[in-house]
C-alpha positions as a printed Julia matrix, in Angstrom:
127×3 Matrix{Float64}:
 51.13   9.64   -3.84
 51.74  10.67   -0.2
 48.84  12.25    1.76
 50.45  15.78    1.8
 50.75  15.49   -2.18
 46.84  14.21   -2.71
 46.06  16.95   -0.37
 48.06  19.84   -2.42
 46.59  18.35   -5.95
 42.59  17.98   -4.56
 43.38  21.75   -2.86
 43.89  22.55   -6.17
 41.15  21.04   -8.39
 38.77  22.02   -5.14
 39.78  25.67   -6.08
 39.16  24.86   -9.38
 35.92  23.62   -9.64
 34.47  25.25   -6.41
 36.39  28.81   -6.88
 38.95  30.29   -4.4
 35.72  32.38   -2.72
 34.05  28.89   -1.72
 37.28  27.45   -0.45
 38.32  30.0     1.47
 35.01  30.31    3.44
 35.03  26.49    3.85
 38.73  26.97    5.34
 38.14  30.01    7.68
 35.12  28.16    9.39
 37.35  25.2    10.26
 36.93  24.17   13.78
 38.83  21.66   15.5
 36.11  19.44   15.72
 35.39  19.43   11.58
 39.09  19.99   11.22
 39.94  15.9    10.03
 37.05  16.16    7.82
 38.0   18.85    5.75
 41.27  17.46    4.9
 39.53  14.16    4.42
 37.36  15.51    1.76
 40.08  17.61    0.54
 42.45  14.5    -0.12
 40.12  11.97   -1.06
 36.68  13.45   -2.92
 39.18  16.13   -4.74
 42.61  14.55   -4.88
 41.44  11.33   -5.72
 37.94  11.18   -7.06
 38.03  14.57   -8.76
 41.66  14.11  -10.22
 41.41  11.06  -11.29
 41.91  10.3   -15.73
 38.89   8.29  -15.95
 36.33  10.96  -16.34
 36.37  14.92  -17.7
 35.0   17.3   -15.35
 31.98  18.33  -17.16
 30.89  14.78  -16.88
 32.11  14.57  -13.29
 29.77  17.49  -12.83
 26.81  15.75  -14.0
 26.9   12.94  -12.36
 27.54  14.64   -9.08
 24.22  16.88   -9.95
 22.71  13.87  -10.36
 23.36  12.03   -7.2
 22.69  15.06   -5.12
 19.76  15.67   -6.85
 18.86  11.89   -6.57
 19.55  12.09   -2.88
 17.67  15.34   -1.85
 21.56  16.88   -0.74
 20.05  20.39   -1.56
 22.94  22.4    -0.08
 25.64  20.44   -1.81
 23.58  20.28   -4.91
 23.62  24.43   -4.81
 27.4   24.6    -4.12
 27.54  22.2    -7.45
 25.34  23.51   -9.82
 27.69  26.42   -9.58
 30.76  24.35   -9.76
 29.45  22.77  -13.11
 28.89  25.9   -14.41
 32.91  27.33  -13.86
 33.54  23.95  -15.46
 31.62  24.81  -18.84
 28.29  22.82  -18.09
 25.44  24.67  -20.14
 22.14  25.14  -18.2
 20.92  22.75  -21.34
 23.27  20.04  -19.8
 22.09  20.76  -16.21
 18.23  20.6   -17.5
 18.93  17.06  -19.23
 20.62  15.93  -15.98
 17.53  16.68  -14.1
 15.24  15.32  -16.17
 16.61  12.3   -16.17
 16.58  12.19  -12.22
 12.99  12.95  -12.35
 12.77   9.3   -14.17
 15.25   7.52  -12.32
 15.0    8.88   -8.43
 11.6   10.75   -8.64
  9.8   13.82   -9.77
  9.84  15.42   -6.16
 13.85  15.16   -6.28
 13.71  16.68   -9.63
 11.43  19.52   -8.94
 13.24  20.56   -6.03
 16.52  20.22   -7.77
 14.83  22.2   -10.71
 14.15  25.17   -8.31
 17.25  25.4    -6.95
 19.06  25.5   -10.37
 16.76  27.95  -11.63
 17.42  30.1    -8.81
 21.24  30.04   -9.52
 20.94  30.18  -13.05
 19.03  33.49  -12.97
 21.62  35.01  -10.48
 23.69  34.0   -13.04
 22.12  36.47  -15.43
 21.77  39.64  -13.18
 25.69  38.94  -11.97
């Protein structure tokens, strides 16, 4: 696949999974500077990773909750926990995942992730 092609196809799942709102923002505050970077992510983390056959989104969504969670990536763990909700993940799911960080990378990891779920899950309900 030629860069311009993983590019168009990760564009697309990025809209996808992150909604056109997210993307767009991400787009207009391109600088030169972060320019490379975007595309990078675009091409590879969406047009590869994100596209690939191996695994459904739902479960793509999870794991990616869990390793931000796991890695104390709060901001990125936000932008997720609403991207695994577009892609059908039920707050149970997200609860599970968490729980199971709390075991594996550490009840501080967990309980931080666990606030900032709750947070979007209740905008959620007044949306």
């Amino acid at each position: 696949m030629s860069d311009e092609a993983r590019h168009d196809a990760g564009m697309q799942v990025r809209r996808a999974v992150l909604g056109d709102a997210h993307v767009d923002r991400a787009n207009a505050r391109k600088t030169e500077f972060t320019e490379d970077f975007q595309d990078f992510i675009t091409r590879y983390a969406w047009g590869e990773v994100w596209t690939g056959d191996g695994v459904d989104r739902r479960t793509r969504s999870m794991l990616t909750l869990a390793i931000l969670a796991a890695t104390g990536c709060e901001d990125e763990f936000a932008m997720h926990v609403r991207a695994a909700r577009r892609n059908g993940l039920e707050p149970e799911r997200i609860k599970e995942v968490l729980m199971h960080v709390a075991i594996y990378a550490g009840v501080p990891r967990a309980n931080t992730a666990f606030g900032i779920a709750n947070t979007i899950l209740a905008e959620e309900q007044t949306e």
